Coordinates of C-alpha atoms in Angstrom, one line a residue:
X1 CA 69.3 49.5 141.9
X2 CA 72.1 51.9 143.6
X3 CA 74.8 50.4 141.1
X4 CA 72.5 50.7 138.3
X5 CA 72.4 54.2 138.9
X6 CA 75.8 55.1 139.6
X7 CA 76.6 53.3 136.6
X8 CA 74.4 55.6 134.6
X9 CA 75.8 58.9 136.3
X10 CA 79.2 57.8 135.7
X11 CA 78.1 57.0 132.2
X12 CA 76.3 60.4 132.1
X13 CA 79.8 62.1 132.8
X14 CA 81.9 60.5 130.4
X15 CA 79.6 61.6 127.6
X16 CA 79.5 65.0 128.7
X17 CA 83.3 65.4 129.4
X18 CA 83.2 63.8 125.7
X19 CA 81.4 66.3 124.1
X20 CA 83.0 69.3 126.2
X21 CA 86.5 68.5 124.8
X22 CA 85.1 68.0 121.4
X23 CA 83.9 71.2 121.1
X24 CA 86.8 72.9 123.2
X25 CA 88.7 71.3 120.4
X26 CA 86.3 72.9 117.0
X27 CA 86.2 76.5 118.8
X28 CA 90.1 76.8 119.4
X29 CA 92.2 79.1 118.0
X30 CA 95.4 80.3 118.4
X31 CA 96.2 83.4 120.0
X32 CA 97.6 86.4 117.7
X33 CA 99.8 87.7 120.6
X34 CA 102.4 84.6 120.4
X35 CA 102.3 84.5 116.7
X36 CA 103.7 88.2 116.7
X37 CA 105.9 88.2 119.3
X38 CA 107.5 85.1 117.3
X39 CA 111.1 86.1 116.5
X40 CA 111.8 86.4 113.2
X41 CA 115.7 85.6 111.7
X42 CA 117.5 89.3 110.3
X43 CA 119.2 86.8 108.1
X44 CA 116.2 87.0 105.6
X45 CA 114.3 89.8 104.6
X46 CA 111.0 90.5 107.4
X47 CA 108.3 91.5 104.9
X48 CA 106.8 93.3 107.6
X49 CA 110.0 95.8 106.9
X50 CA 110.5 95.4 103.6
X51 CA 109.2 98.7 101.8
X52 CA 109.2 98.9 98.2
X53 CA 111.0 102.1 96.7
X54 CA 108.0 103.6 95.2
X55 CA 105.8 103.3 98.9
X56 CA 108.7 105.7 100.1
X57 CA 108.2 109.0 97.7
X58 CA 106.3 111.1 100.2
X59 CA 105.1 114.8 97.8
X60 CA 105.3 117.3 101.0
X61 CA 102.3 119.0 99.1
X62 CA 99.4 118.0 97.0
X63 CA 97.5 121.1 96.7
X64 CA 94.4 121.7 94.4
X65 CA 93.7 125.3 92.7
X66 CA 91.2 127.2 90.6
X67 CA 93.4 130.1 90.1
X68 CA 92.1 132.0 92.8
X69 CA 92.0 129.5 95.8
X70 CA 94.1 126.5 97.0
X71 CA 92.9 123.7 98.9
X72 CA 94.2 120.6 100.1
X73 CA 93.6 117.2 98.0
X74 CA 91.4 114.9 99.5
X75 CA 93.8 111.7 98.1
X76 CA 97.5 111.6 98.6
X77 CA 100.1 112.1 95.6
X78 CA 100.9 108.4 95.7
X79 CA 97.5 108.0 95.5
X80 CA 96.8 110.0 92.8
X81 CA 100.4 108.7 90.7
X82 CA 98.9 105.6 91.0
X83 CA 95.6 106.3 89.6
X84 CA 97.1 108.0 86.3
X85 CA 99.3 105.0 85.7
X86 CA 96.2 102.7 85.8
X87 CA 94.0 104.6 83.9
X88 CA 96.0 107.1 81.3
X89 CA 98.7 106.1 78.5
X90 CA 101.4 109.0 78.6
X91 CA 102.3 111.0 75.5
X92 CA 104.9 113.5 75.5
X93 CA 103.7 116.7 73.8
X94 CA 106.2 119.6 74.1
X95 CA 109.3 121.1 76.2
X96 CA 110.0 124.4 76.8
X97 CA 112.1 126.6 78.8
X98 CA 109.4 129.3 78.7
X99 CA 106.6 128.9 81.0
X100 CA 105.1 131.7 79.1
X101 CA 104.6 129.6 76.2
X102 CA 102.6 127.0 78.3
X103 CA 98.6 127.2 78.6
X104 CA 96.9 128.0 81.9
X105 CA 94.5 125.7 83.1
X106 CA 91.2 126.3 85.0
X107 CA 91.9 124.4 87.7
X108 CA 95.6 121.9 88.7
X109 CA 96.8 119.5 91.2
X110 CA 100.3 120.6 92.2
X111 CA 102.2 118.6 93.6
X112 CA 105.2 119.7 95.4
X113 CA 108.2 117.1 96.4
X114 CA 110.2 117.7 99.5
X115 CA 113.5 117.5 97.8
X116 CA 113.7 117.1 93.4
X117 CA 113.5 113.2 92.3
X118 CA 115.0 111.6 89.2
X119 CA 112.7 111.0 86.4
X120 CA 113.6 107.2 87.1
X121 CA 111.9 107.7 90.5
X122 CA 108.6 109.5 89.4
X123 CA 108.7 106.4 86.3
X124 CA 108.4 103.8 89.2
X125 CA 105.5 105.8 90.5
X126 CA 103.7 106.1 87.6
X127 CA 104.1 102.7 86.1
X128 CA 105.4 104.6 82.9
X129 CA 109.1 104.6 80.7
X130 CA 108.0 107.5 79.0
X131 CA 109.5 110.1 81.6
X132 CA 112.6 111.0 80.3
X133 CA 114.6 114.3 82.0
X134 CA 118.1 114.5 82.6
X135 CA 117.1 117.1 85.4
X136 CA 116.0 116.6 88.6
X137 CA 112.0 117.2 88.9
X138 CA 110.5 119.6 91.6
X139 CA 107.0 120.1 90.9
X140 CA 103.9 118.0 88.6
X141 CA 101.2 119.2 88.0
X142 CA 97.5 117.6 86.8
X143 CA 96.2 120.3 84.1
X144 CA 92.6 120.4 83.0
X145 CA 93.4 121.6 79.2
X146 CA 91.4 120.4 76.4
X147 CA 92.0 117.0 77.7
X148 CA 94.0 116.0 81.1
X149 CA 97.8 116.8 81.1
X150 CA 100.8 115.9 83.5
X151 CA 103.1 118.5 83.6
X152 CA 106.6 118.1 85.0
X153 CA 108.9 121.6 86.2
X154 CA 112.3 121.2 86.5
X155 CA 115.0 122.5 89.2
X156 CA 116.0 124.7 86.3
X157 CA 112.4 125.7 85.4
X158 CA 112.2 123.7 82.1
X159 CA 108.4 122.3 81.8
X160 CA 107.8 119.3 79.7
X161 CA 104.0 118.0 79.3
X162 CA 102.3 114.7 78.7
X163 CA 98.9 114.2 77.2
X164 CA 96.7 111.9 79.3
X165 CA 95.1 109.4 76.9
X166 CA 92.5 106.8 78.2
X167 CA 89.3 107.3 80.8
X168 CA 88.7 111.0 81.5
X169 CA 85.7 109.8 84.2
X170 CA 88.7 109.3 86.6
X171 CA 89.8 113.0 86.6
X172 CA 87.1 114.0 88.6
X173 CA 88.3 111.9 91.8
X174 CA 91.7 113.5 90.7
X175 CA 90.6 116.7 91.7
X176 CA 88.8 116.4 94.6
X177 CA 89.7 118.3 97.2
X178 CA 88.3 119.6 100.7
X179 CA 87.1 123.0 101.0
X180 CA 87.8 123.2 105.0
X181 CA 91.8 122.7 104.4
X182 CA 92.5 125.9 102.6
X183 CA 96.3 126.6 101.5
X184 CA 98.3 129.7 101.6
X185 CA 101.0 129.9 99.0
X186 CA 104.2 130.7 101.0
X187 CA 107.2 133.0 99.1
X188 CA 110.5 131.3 99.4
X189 CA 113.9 132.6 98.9
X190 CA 115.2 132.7 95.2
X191 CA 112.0 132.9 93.8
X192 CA 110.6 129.5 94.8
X193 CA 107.1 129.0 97.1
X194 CA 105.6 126.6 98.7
X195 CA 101.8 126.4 100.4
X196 CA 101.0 125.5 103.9
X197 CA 97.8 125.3 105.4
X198 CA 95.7 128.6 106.1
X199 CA 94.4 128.7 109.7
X200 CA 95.3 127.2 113.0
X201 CA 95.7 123.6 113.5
X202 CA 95.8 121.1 115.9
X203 CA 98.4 118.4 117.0
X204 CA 98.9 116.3 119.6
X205 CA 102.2 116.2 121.8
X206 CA 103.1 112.5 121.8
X207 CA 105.2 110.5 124.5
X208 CA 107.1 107.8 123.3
X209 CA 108.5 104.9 125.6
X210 CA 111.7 103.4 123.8
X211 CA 111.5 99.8 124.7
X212 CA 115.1 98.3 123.9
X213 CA 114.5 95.7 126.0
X214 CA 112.8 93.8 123.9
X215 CA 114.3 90.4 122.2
X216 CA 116.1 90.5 119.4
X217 CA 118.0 93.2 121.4
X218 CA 119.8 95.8 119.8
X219 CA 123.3 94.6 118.9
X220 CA 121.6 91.2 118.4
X221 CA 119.8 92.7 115.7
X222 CA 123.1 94.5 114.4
X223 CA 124.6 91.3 114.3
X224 CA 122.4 89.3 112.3
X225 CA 121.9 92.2 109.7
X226 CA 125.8 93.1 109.2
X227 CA 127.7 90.5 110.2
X228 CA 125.4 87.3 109.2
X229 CA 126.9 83.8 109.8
X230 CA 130.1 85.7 110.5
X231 CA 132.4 83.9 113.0
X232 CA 135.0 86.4 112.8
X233 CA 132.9 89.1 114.7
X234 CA 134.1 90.5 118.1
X235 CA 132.6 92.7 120.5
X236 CA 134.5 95.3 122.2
X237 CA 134.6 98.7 123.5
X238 CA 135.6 102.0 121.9
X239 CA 138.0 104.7 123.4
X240 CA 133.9 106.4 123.9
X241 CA 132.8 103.7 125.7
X242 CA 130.7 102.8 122.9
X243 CA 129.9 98.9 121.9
X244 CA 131.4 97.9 118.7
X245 CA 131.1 95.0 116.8
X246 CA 133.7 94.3 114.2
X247 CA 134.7 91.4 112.0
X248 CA 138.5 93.5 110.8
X249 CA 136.7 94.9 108.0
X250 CA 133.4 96.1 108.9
X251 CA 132.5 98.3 112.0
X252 CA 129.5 98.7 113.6
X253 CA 129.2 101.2 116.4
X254 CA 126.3 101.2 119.0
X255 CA 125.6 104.4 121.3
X256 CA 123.7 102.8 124.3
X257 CA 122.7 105.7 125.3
X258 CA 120.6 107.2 122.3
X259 CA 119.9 103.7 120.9
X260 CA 121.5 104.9 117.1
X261 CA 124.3 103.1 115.3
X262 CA 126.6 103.6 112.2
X263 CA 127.8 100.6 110.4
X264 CA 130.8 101.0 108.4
X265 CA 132.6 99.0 105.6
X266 CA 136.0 99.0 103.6
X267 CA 134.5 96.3 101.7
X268 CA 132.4 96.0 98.1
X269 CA 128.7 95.3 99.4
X270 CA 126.7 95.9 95.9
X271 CA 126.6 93.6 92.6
X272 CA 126.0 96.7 90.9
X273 CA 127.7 99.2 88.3
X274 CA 126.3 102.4 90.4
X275 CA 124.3 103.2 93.4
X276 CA 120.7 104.2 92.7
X277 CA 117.5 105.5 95.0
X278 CA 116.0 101.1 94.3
X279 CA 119.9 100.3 95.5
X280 CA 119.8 101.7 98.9
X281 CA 116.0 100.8 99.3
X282 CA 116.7 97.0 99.1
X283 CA 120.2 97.7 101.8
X284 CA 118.2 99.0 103.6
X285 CA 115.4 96.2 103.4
X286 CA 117.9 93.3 103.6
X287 CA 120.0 95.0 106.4
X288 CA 117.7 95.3 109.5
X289 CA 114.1 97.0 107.7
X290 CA 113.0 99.9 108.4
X291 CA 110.8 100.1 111.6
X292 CA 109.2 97.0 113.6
X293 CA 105.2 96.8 113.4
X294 CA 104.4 97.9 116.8
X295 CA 106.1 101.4 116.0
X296 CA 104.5 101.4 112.5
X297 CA 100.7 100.7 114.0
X298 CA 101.8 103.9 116.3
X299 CA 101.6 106.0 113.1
X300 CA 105.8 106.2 112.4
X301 CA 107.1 105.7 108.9
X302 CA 110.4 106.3 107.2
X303 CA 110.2 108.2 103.9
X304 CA 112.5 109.8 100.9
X305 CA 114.0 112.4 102.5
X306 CA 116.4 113.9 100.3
X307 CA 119.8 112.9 98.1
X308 CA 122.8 115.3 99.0
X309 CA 127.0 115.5 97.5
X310 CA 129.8 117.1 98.4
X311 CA 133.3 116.9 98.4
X312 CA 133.7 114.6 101.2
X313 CA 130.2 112.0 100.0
X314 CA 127.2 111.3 98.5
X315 CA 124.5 110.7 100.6
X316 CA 120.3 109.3 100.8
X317 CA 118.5 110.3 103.6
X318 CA 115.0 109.1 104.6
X319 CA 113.2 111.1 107.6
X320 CA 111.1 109.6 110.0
X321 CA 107.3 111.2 110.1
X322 CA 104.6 110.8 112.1
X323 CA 101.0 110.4 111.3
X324 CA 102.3 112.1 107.8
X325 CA 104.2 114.9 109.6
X326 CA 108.2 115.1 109.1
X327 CA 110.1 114.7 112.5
X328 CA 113.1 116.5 113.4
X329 CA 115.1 115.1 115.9
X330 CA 118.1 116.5 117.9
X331 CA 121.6 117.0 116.3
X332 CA 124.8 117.0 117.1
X333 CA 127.6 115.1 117.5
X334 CA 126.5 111.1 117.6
X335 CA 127.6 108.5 116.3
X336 CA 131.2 109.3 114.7
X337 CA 129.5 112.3 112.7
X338 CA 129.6 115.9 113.6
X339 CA 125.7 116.9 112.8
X340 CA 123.4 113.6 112.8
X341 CA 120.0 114.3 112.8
X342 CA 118.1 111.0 115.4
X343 CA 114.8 111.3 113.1
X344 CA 116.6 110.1 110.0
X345 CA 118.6 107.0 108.3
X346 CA 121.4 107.9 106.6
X347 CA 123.3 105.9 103.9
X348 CA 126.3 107.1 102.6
X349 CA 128.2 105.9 99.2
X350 CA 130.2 106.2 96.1
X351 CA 129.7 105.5 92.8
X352 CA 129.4 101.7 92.8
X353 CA 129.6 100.8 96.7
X354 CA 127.6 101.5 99.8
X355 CA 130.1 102.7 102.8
X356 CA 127.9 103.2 105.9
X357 CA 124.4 103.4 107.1
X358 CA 123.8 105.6 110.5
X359 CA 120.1 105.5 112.5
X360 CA 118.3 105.4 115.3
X361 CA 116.7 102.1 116.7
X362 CA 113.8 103.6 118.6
X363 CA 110.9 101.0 119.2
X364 CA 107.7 102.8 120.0
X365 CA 105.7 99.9 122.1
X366 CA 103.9 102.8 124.1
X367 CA 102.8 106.0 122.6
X368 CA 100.3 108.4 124.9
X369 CA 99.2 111.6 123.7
X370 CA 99.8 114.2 126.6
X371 CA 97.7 117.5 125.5
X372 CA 96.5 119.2 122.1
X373 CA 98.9 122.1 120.7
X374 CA 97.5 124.6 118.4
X375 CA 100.0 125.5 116.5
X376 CA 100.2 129.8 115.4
X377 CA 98.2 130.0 112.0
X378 CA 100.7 131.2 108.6
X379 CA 100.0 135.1 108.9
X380 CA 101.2 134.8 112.4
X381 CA 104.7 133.1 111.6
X382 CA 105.3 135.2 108.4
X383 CA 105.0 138.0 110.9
X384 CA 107.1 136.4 113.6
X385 CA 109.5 135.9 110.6
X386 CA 109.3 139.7 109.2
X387 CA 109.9 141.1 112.6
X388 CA 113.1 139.2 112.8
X389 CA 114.9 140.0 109.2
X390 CA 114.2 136.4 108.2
X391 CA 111.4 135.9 106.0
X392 CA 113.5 136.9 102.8
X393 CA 116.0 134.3 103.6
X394 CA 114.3 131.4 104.3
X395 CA 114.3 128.6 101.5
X396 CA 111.6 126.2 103.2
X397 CA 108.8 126.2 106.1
X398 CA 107.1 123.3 107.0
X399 CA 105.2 122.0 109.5
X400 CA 106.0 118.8 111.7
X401 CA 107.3 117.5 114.7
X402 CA 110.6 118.4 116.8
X403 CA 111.9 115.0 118.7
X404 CA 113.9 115.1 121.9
X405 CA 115.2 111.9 123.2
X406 CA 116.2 111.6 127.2
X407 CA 117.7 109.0 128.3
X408 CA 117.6 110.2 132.3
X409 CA 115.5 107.9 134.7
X410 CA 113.5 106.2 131.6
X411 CA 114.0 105.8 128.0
X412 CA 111.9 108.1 126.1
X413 CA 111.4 110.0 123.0
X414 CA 109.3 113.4 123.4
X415 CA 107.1 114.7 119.4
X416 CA 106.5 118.4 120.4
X417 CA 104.8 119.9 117.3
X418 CA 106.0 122.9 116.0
X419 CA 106.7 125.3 112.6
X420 CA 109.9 124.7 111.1
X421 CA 112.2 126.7 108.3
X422 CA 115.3 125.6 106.3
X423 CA 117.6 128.6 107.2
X424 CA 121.3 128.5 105.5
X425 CA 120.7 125.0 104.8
X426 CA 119.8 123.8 108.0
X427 CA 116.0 123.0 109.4
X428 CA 114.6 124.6 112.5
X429 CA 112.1 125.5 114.6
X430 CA 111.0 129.3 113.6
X431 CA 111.6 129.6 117.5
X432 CA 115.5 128.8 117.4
X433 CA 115.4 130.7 114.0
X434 CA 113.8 134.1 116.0
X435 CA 116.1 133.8 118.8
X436 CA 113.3 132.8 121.1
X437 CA 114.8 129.7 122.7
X438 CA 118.7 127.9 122.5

């Protein structure tokens, strides 16, 4: 009888342990955390930081207006490019030089670019071949005028209009916009303007831990994205005590200490009869991305900054932003360049070859917000700016973030908000501008 019953419990515990591993084995799934801490090769292209040229146009500005008031849009340009390539064919209907000549709607979506694009830019945007201007384009505009028009103004202030044709129902999700953002519109020198917003408004200071640390490490990274499958590469040190990885042709320099490099080449590094904005988009993909996912789900992104050329190069520049606000880091002399700015890639090159790409390699794994800053309201700056001789000679004012990177005791980067104006050329705070601080 005692057998027959430990026969049955044993029996009894089989089946159980049975059932428990079968159902250990139907409810399993794999954890998320190894999958993305998987390394992934720099010899291919990481789709997590590949970015297509046209998710990099970033307007500054979409601003609606009724001719008396000026809001901010309740969708993004981008957005609202989009939308008008889906849903409108575009038919050119007149150029002029003379914006007298032009008719004045009731109400326009303006928007304002932080630096002019190429037409072939705004084309990709829009979905559309129809957008031909040998100028640079500065501002569009979304008319309301017997029928919906896109307007393009030129650096030169030529206008050239397309008639909208296809479903008018969208244009009134065009022009929404959100009566508690209102816009000032902001006099700039040579005749120009720009808006900002009206009132006060909140940001928060962010603290940024810079973990380096993490695999692939810096100069691993370098490697695999410049210098693929190259046996010739060397590391040594520089006459700065910087790391430099060079294969006799191509250099790459790494500053430890701000975690930026600058690669440079002597060698042809396009298949292609000139350099273009979708050029240096896909370098940039195919050479190292543009920022790793943890920093991106922190609310950074790289966007179109602004193309430049003067005697010495021609140069793209893409800013860093957060949560939609430009950043302007610290510069100075880094990385074998007299005046980089840390909050920006740079990609210099001539007519049909790239020659170097500088940047910073900030990873932000831990972001905490320290306090809320509310920042002086428009009348107050323009004031500020009056006080000091300055407000006829500014050509830009903005509103963003200033970025100071310390590298004493822990690796960190510091997002103070702040207002900033472009004064002979060069961006800063309206503080440095005053004379208030160094």
């Amino acid at each position: 009888m005692t057998k027959q019953r430990l026969k049955s419990i044993a029996l009894t515990l089989l089946v159980s342990a049975s059932i428990v591993q079968t159902a250990m084995l139907w409810t399993y799934h794999p954890s998320s955390e190894s999958i993305e801490q998987e390394q992934v090769s720099f010899n291919e292209i990481d789709a997590s930081k590949t970015v297509e040229g046209n998710q990099l146009i970033n307007p500054e500005l979409v601003v609606y207006s009724n001719g008396e008031s000026a809001y901010q849009t309740q969708i993004i340009g981008r957005t609202i490019l989009n939308r008008i390539g889906a849903s409108f064919d575009v038919g050119v209907l007149v150029l002029t030089d003379k914006a007298s000549n032009i008719p004045v709607s009731k109400r326009s979506v303006e928007m304002i670019f932080p630096t002019p694009i190429s037409s072939k830019m705004l084309e990709e945007l829009l979905g559309e071949k129809q957008i031909a201007m040998s100028e640079p384009i500065k501002r569009l505009y979304l008319l309301d005028y017997e029928g919906p028009i896109l307007r393009l103004e030129s650096t030169t202030g030529r206008f050239k209009d397309f008639k909208l044709i296809g479903d008018e129902t969208v244009l009134k999700r065009l022009f929404a916009y959100d009566k508690k953002k209102p816009m000032t519109k902001v006099e700039l020198k040579g005749g120009d303007y720009t808006y900002v917003p009206s009132g006060a408004t909140k940001l928060e200071e962010v603290f940024v831990y810079d973990d380096i640390a993490q695999d692939p490490k810096p100069l691993s990274r370098i490697e695999s994205a410049f210098f693929t499958e190259n046996s010739n590469v060397q590391q040594i040190k520089s006459r700065d005590d910087l790391d430099v990885l060079t294969d006799g042709v191509s250099v790459s320099t790494y500053d430890r200490d701000y975690n930026a490099f600058r690669f440079n080449t002597l060698s042809p590094n396009t298949q292609t009869s000139s350099i273009d904005y979708s050029t240096i988009v896909s370098y940039i993909n195919i050479h190292g991305g543009w920022l790793d996912p943890v920093t991106q789900r922190s609310g950074f992104r790289y966007y179109f900054d602004q193309m430049s050329k003067t005697d010495e190069e021609q140069a793209a520049t893409f800013r860093l932003y957060l949560n939609r606000y430009p950043i302007f880091g610290e510069t100075g002399p880094l990385l074998e360049q007299p005046d980089f700015d840390l909050a920006t890639i740079k990609v210099t090159f001539e007519e049909n070859q790239i020659r170097s790409l500088s940047r910073s390699m900030i990873r932000a794994d831990r972001k905490l917000l320290l306090r809320e800053t509310t920042l002086p309201s428009i009348d107050q700056i323009e004031k500020q700016l009056q006080s000091a001789d300055l407000l006829d000679e500014i050509s830009g004012i903005r509103m963003g973030y200033e970025m100071t990177y310390e590298i004493e005791t822990s690796r960190y980067a510091l997002f103070k908000p702040a207002w900033f104006v472009k004064h002979n050329g060069k961006w800063t705070t309206v503080d440095q501008a005053i004379g208030k601080e160094g």
